[in-house]
PDB file of C-alpha atoms and ligand atoms in Angstrom:
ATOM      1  CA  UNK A   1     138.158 -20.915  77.182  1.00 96.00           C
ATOM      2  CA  UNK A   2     137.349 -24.629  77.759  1.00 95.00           C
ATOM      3  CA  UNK A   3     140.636 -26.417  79.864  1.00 93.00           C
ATOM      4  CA  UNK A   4     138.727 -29.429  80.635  1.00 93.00           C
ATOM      5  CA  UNK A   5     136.151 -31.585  80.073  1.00 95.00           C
ATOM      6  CA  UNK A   6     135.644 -35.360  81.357  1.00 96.00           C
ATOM      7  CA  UNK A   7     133.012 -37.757  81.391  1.00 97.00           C
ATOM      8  CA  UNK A   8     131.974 -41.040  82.947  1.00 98.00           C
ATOM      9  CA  UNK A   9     129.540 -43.445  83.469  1.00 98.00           C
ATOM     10  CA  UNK A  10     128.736 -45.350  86.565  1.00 98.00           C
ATOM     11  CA  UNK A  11     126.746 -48.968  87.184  1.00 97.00           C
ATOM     12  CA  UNK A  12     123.515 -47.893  89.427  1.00 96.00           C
ATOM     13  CA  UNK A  13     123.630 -51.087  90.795  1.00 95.00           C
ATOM     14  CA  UNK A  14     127.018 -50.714  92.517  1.00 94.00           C
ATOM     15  CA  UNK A  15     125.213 -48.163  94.764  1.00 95.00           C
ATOM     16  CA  UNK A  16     122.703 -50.333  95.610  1.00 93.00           C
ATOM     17  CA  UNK A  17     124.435 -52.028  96.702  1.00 90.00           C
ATOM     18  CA  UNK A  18     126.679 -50.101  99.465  1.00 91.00           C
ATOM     19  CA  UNK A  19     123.086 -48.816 100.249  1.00 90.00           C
ATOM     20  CA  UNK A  20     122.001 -52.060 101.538  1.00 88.00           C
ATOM     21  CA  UNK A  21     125.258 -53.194 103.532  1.00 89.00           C
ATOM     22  CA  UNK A  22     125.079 -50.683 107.057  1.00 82.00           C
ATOM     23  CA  UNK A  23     129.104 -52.012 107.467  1.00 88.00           C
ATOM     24  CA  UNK A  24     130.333 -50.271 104.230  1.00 89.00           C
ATOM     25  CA  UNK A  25     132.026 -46.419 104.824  1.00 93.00           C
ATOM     26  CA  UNK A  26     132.076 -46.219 101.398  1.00 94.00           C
ATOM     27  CA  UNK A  27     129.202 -43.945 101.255  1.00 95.00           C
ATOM     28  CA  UNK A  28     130.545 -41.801 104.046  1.00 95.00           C
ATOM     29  CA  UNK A  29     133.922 -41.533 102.014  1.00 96.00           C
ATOM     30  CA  UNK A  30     132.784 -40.899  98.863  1.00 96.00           C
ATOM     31  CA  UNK A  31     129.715 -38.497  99.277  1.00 97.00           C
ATOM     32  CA  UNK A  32     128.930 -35.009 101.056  1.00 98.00           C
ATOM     33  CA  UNK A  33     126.380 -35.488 103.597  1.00 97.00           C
ATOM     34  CA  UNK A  34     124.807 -32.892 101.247  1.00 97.00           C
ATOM     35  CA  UNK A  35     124.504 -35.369  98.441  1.00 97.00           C
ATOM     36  CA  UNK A  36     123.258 -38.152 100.338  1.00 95.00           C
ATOM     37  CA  UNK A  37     120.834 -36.238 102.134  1.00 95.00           C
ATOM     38  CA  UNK A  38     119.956 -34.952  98.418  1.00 96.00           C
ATOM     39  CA  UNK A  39     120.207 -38.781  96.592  1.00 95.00           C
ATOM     40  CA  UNK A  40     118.000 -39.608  99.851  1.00 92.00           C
ATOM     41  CA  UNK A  41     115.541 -37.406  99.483  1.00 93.00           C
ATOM     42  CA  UNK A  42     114.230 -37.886  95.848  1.00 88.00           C
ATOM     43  CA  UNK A  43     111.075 -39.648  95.176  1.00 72.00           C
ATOM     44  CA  UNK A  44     110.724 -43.321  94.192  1.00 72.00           C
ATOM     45  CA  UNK A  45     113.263 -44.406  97.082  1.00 70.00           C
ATOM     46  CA  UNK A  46     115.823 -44.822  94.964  1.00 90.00           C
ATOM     47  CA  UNK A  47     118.892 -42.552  96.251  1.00 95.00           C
ATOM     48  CA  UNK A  48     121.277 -45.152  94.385  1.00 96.00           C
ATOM     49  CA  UNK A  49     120.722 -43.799  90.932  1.00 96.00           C
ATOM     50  CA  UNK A  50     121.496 -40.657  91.495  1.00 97.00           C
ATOM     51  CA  UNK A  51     124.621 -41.672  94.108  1.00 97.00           C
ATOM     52  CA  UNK A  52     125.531 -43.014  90.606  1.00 97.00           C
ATOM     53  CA  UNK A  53     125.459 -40.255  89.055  1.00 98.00           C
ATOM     54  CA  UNK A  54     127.590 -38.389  91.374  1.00 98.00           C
ATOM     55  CA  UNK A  55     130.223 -40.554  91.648  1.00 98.00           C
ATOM     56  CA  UNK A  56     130.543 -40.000  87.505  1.00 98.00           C
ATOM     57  CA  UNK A  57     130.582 -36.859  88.316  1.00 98.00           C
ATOM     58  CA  UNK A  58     133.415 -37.007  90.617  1.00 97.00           C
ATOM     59  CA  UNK A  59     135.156 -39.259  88.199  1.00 95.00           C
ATOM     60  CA  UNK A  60     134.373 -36.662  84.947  1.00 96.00           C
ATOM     61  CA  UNK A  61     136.378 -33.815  87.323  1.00 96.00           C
ATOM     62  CA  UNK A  62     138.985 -35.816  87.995  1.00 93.00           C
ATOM     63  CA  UNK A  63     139.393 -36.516  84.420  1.00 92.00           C
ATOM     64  CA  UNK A  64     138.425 -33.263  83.571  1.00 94.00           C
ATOM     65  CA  UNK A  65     141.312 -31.832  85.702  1.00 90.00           C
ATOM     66  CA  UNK A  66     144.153 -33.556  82.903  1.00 79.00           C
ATOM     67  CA  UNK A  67     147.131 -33.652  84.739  1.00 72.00           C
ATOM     68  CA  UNK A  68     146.602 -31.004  87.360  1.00 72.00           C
ATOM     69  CA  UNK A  69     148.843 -31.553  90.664  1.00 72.00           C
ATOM     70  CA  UNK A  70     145.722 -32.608  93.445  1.00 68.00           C
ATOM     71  CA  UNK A  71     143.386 -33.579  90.666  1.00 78.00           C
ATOM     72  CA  UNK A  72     144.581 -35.650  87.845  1.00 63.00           C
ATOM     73  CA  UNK A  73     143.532 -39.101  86.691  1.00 62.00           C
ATOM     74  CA  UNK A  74     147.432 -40.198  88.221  1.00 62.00           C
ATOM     75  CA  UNK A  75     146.711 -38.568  91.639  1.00 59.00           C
ATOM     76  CA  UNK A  76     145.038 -41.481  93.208  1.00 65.00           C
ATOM     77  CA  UNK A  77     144.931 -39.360  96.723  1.00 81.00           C
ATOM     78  CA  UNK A  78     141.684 -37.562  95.582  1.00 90.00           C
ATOM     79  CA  UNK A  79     139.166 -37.001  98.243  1.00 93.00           C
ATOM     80  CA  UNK A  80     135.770 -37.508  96.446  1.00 95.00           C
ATOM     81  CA  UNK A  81     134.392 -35.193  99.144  1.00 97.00           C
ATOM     82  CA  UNK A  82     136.210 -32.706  98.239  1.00 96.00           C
ATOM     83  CA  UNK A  83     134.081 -32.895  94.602  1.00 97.00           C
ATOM     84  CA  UNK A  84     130.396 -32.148  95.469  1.00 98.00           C
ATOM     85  CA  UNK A  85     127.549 -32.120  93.370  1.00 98.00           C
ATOM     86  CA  UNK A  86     124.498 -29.357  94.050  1.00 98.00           C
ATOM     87  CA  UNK A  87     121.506 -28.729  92.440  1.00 96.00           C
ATOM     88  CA  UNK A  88     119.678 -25.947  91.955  1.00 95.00           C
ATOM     89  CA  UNK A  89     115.695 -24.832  93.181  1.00 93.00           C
ATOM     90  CA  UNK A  90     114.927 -26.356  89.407  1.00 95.00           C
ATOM     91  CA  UNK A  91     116.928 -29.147  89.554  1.00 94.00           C
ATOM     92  CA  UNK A  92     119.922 -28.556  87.506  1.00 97.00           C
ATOM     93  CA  UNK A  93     123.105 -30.061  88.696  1.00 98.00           C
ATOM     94  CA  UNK A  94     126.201 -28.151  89.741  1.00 98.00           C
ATOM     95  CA  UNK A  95     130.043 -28.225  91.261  1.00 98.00           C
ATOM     96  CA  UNK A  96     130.988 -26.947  94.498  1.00 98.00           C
ATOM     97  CA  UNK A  97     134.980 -27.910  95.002  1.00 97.00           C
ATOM     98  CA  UNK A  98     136.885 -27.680  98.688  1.00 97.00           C
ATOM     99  CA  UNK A  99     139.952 -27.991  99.969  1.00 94.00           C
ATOM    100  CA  UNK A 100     143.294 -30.009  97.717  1.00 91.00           C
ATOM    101  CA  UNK A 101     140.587 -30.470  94.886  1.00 93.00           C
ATOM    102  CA  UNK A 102     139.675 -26.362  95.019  1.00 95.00           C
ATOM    103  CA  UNK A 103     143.509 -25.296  95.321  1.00 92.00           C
ATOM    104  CA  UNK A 104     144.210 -27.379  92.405  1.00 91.00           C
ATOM    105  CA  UNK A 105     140.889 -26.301  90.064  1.00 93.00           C
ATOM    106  CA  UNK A 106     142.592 -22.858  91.303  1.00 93.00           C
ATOM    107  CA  UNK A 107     145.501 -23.354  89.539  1.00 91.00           C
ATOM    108  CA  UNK A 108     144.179 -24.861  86.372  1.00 91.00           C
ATOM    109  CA  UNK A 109     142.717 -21.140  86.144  1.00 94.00           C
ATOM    110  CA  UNK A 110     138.848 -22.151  86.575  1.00 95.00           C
ATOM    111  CA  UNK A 111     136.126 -19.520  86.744  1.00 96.00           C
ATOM    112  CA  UNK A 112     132.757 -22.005  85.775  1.00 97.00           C
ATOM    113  CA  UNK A 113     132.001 -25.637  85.832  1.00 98.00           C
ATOM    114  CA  UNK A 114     129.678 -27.304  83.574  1.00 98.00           C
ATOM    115  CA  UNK A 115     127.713 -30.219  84.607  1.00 98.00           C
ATOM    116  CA  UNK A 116     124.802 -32.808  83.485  1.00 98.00           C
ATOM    117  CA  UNK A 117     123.741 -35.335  84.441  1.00 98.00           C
ATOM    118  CA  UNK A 118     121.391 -38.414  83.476  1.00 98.00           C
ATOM    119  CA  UNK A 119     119.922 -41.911  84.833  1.00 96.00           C
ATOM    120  CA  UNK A 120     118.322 -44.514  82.807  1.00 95.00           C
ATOM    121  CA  UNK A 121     117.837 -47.997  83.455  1.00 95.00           C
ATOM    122  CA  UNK A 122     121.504 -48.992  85.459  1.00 96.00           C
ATOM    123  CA  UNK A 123     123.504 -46.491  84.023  1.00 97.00           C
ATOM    124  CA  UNK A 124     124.071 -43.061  84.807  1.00 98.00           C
ATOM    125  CA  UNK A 125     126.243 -40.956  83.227  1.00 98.00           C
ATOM    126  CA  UNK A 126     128.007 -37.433  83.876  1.00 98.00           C
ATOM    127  CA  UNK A 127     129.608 -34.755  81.585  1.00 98.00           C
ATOM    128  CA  UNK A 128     131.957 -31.537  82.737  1.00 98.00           C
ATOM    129  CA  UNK A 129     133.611 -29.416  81.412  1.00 97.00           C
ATOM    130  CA  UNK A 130     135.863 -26.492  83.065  1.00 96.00           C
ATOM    131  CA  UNK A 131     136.282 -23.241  81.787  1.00 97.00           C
ATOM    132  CA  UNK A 132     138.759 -20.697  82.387  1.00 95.00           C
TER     133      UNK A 132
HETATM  134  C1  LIG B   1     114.863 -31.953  83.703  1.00 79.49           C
HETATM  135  C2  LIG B   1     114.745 -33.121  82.733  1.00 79.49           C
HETATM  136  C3  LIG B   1     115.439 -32.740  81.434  1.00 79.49           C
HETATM  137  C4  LIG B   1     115.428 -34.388  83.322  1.00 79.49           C
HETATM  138  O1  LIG B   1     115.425 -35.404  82.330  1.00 79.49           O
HETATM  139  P1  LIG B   1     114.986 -36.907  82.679  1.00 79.49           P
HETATM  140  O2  LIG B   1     115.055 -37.690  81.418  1.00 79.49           O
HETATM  141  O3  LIG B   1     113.726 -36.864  83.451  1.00 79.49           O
HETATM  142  O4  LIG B   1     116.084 -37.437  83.697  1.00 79.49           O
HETATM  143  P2  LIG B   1     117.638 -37.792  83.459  1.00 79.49           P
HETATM  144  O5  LIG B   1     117.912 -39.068  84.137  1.00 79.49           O
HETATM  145  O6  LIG B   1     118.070 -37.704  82.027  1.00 79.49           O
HETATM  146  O7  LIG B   1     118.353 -36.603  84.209  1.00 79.49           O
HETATM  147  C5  LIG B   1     118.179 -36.443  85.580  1.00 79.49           C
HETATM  148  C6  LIG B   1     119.098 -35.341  85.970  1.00 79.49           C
HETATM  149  O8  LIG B   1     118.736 -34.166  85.242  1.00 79.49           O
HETATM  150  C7  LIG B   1     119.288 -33.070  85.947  1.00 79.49           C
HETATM  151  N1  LIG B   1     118.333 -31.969  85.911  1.00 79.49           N
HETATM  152  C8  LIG B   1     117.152 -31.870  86.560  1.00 79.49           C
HETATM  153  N2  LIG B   1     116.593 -30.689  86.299  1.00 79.49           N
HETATM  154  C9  LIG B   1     117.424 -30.020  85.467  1.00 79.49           C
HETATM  155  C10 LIG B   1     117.401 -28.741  84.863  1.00 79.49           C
HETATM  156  N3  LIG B   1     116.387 -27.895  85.041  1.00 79.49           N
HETATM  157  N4  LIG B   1     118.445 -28.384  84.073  1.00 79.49           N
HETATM  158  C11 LIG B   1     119.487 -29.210  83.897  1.00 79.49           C
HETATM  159  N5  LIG B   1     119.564 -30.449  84.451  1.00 79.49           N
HETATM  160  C12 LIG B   1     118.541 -30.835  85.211  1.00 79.49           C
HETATM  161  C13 LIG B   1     119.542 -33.527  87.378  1.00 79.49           C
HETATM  162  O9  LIG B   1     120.944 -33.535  87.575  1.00 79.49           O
HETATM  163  C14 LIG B   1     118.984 -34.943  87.407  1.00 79.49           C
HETATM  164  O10 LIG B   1     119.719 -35.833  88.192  1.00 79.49           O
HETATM  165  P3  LIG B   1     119.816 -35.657  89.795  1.00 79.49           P
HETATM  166  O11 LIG B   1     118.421 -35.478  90.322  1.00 79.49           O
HETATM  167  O12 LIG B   1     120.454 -36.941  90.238  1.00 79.49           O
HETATM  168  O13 LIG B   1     120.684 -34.458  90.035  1.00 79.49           O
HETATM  169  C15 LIG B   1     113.279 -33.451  82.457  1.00 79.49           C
HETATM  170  O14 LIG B   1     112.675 -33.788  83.709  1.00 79.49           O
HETATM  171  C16 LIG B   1     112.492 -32.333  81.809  1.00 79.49           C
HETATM  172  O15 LIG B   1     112.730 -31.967  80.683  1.00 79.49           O
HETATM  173  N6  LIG B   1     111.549 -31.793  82.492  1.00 79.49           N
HETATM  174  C17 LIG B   1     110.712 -30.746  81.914  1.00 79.49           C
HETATM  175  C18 LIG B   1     110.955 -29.497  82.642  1.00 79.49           C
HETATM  176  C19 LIG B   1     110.605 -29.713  84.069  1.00 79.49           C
HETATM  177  O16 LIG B   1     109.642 -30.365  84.417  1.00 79.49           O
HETATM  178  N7  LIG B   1     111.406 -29.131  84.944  1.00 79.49           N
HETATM  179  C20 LIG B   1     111.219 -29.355  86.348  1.00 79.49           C
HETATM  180  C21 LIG B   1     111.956 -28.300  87.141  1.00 79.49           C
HETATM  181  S1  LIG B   1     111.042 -26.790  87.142  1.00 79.49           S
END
């Protein structure tokens, strides 16, 4: 049974930006050194786009997670950390949740995520849904 689904779409050249300014620790609070190792390592040197498209997909979770204590669009204290985006050997995107964000996914009853993802131009844009 579907008990969430969220999506979101995120400027590319917002993350451009925080890639080019060495003072920011926005990067560092937002992303798993996963990701950016990931975002970094993608052809074209262009790690913003798809920093883009994880922070939608942080943001779809959140939304995604309705009003689940920890998680919720309301619950400002959300460690975007603690939402990480994988990928598979082929490429296909996936969610790997820790700590207050995995306790409260818990207790929505969550078995499987569901994410994609997608970059065009300066938009990217992210879709999950959660299912019990
Ligand atoms: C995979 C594919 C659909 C991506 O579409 P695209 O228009 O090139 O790119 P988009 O901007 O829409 O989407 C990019 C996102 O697709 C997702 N993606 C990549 N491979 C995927 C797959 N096999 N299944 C699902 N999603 C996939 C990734 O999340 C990627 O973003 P990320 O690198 O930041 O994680 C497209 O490359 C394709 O159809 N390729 C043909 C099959 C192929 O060559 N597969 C290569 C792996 S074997």
């Amino acid at each position: 049974m579907i008990v969430g689904i969220g999506i979101d779409v995120a400027r590319i050249g917002q993350f451009v930006d925080a890639l080019n300014d060495p003072a920011t620790r926005f990067l560092s609070t937002h992303f798993t050194p996963g990701e950016l190792a990931y975002a970094r390592a993608q052809a074209h040197g262009d790690a913003a786009r798809h920093l883009a498209a994880r922070y939608a997909a942080k943001e779809a979770v959140i939304k995604a997670g309705g009003r689940a204590e920890g998680l919720g669009p309301r619950d400002r204290q959300v460690d975007f950390r603690e939402i990480e985006v994988i990928n598979t050997a082929a490429g296909a995107p996936g969610l790997v949740f820790h700590g207050v964000v995995a306790d409260a996914i818990a207790r929505m009853g969550v078995r499987r995520s569901h994410l994609s993802l997608s970059h065009e131009e300066d938009l990217a844009i992210a879709m999950v849904i959660l299912e019990s």
